[in-house]
Coordinates of C-alpha atoms in Angstrom, one line a residue:
X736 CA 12.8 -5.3 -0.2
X737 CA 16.3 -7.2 -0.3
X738 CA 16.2 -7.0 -4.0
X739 CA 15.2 -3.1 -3.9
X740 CA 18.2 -2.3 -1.5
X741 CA 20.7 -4.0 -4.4
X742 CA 20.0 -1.1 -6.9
X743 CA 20.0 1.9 -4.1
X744 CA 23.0 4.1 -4.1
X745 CA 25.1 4.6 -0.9
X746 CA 25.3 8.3 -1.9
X747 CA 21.4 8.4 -1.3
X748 CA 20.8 6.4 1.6
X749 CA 18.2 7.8 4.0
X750 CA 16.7 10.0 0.5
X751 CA 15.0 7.0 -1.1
X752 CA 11.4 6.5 -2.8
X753 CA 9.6 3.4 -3.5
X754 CA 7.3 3.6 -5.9
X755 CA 4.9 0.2 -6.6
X756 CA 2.9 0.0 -9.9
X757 CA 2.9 3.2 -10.1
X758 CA 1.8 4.3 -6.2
X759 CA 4.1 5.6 -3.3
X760 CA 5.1 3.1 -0.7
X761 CA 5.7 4.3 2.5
X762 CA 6.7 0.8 4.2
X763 CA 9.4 1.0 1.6
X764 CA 10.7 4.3 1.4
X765 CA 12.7 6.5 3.6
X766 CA 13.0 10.4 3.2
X767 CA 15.3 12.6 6.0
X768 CA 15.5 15.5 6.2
X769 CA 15.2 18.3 3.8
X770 CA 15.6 22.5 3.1
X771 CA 12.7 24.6 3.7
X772 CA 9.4 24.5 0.7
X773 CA 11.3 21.2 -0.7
X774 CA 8.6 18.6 -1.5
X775 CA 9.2 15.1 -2.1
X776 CA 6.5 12.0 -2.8
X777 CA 3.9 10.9 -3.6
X778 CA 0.6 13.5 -4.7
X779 CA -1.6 12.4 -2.1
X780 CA 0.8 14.5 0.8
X781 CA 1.8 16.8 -1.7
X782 CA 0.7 20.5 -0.2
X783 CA -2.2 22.4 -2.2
X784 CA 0.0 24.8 -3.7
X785 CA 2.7 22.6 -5.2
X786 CA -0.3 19.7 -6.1
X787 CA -2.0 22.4 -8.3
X788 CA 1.1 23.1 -9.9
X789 CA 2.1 18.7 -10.5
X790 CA -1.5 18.6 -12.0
X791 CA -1.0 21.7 -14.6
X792 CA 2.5 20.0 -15.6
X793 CA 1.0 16.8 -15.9
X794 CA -1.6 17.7 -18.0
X795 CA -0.1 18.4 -20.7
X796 CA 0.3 15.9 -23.3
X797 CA 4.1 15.6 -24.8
X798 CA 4.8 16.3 -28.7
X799 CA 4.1 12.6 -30.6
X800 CA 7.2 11.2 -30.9
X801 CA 7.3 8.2 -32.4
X802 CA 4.5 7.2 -29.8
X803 CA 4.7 9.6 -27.5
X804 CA 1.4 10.7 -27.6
X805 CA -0.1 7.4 -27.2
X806 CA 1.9 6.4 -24.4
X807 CA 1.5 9.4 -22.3
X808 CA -2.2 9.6 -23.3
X809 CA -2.3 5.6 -21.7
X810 CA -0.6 6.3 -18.8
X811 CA -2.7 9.5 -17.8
X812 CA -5.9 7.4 -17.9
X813 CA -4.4 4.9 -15.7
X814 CA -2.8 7.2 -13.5
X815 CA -2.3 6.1 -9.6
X816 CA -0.2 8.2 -8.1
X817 CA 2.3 11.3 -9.1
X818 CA 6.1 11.0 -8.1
X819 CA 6.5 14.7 -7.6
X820 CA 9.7 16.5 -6.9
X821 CA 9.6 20.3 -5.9
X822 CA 12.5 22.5 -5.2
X823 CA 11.8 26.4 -4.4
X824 CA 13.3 29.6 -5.4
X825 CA 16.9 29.8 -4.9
X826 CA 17.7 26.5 -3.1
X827 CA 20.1 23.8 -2.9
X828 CA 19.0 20.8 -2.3
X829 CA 22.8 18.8 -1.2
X830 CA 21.5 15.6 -1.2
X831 CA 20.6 13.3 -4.1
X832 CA 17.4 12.0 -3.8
X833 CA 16.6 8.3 -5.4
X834 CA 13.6 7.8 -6.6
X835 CA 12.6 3.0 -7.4
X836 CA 10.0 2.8 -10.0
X837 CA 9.2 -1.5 -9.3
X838 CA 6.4 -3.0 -11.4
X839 CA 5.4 -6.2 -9.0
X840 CA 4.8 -10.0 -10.3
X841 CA 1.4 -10.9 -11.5
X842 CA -0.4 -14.5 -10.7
X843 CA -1.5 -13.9 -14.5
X844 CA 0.6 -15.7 -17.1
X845 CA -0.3 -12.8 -19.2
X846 CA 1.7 -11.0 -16.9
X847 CA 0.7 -6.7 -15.3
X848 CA 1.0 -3.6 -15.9
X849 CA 2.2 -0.6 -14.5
X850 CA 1.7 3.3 -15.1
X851 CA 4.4 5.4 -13.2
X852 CA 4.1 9.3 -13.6
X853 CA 7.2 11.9 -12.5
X854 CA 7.0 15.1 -12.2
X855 CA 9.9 17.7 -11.3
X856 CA 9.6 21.2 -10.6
X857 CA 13.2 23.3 -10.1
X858 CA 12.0 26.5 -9.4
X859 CA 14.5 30.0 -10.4
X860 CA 17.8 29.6 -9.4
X861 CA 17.3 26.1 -7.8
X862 CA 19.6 23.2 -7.6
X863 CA 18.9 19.2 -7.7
X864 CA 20.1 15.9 -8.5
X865 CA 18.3 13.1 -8.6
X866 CA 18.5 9.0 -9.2
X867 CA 16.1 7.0 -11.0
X868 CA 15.7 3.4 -11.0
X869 CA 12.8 1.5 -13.1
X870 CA 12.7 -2.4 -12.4
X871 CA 10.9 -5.5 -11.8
X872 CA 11.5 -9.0 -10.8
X873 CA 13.8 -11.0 -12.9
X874 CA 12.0 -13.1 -15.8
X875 CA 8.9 -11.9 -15.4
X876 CA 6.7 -11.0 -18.0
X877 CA 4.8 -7.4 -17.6
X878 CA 4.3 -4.0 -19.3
X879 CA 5.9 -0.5 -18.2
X880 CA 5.0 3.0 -19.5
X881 CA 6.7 5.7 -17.5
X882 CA 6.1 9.6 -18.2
X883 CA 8.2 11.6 -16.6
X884 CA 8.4 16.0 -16.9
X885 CA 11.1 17.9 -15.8
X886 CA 10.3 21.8 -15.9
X887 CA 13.5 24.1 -14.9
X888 CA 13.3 27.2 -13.9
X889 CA 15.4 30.6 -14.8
X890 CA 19.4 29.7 -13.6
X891 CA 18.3 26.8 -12.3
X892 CA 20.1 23.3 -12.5
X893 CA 18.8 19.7 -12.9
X894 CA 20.8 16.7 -13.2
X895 CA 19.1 13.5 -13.6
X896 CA 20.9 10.1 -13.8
X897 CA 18.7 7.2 -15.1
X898 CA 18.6 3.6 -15.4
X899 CA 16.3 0.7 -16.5
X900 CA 17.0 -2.5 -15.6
X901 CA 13.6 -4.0 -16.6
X902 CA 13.1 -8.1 -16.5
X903 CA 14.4 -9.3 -19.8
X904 CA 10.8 -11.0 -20.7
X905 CA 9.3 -7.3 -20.3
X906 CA 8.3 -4.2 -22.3
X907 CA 9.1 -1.1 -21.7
X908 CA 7.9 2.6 -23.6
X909 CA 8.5 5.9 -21.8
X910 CA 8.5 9.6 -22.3
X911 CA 10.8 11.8 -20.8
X912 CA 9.3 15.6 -20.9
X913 CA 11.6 18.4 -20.1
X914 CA 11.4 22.2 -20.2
X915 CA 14.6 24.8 -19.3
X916 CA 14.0 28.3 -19.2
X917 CA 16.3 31.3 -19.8
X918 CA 20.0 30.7 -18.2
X919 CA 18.7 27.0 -17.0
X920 CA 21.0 23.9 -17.5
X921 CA 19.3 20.4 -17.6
X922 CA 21.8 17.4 -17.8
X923 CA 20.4 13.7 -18.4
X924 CA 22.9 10.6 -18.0
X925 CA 20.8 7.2 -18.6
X926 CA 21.6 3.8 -19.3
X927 CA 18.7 0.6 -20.7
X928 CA 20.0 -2.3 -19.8
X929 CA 16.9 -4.0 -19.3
X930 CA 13.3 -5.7 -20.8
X931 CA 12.8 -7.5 -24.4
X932 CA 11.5 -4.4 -26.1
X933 CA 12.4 -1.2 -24.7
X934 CA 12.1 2.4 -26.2
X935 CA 12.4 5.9 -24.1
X936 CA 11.3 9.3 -25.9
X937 CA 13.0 11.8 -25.4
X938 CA 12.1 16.0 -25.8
X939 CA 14.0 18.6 -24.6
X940 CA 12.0 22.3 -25.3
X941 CA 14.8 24.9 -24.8
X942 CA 12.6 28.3 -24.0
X943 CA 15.1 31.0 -22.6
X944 CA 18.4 32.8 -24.2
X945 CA 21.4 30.5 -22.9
X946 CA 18.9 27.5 -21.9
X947 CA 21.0 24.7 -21.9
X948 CA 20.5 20.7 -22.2
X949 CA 23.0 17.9 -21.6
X950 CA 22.0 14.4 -22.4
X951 CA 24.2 11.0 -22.5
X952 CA 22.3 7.8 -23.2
X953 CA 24.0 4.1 -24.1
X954 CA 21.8 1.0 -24.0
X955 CA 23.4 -2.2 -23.3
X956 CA 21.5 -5.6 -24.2
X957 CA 22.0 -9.5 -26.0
X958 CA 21.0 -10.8 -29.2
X959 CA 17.0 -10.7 -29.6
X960 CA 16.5 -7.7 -26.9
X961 CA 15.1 -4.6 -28.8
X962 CA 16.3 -1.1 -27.0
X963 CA 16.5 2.2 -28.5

């Protein structure tokens, strides 16, 4: 838990997510308030309405991007838990929202595995911002394969500011998903600074007339570390 509070952002206490090989932890998480139809957490609370609309998103399988296919195809059959994310028509949600992706220490010498799945809905006209972190514990060895999709609505806005600060003996392969609709503006600001191999897919589908995407990246690693 100490180590977890070191990466959260004072701009987000009291709006932050825990999420454990791949499942929402609610000893570790802490969620205030927020505006009316917002959802945020894990699938198992999430209410019937918004669930069935996290499962359609989720089902669908990314274009193969250099391994995209694969990896999203792996972690949807060792799927957990769903982070999910769900902002109504025509609201603001003020407060940035963080969202810890932590892949735990195995007794295994061969080291674990974890599946974490994202999903974020910003309904017409909406507006968000969210934080996410994916880590583990320094020098160990263990596998990571986040998915995440992002669907924006009409005029809506979603800003999503990214880091991975994986152990530097661990492996990392993720897809980022997103969708932005007529008049929508996604912006993406991310930064791998972590694990011995790391790789994140990226595929922005622009759908609507003056759909807009933003996306800054930089990874930052020594000699014999692998990130793209």
């Amino acid at each position: 838990a100490k180590m977890l509070k070191r990466h959260q952002q004072r701009e987000t206490e009291g709006y932050q997510l825990v999420f454990v090989d791949g499942e929402h932890s609610d000893d570790l998480s802490v969620l205030g308030d927020l505006p009316e139809g917002v959802y945020v957490g894990g699938l198992a609370a999430c209410p019937a309405q918004i669930k069935q609309k996290v499962l359609e998103k989720a089902r669908v399988v990314p274009v193969d991007i250099y391994g995209s296919e694969y990896w999203a195809t792996l972690n949807k059959a060792l799927l957990k838990d769903i982070a999910v994310v769900y902002v109504p028509e025509g609201v603001k949600v003020d407060q940035h929202i963080q969202f810890t992706f932590y892949t735990s220490p195995s007794a295994s010498t061969k080291g674990t595995a974890s599946f974490p799945r994202m999903v974020v809905i910003s309904e017409k006209e909406s507006d968000l911002t969210v934080l996410v972190n994916h880590m583990g514990k320094p020098g160990e060895k263990y596998y990571s394969a986040p998915v995440t999709t992002v669907d924006v609505g009409f005029d809506a806005h979603t800003t999503m500011f990214y880091h991975q600060h994986q152990s530097l003996s661990a492996i990392h392969t993720e897809v980022v998903n997103a969708t932005v609709e007529e008049d929508g503006h996604f912006k993406w600001v991310g930064m791998l600074t972590g694990g011995s191999v790391g790789r994140l897919n990226m595929d922005v589908d622009l759908i609507g007339e003056d759909a807009e995407a933003e996306v800054y990246g930089g990874s930052l690693c020594s000699e014999g570390l692998e990130l793209d």
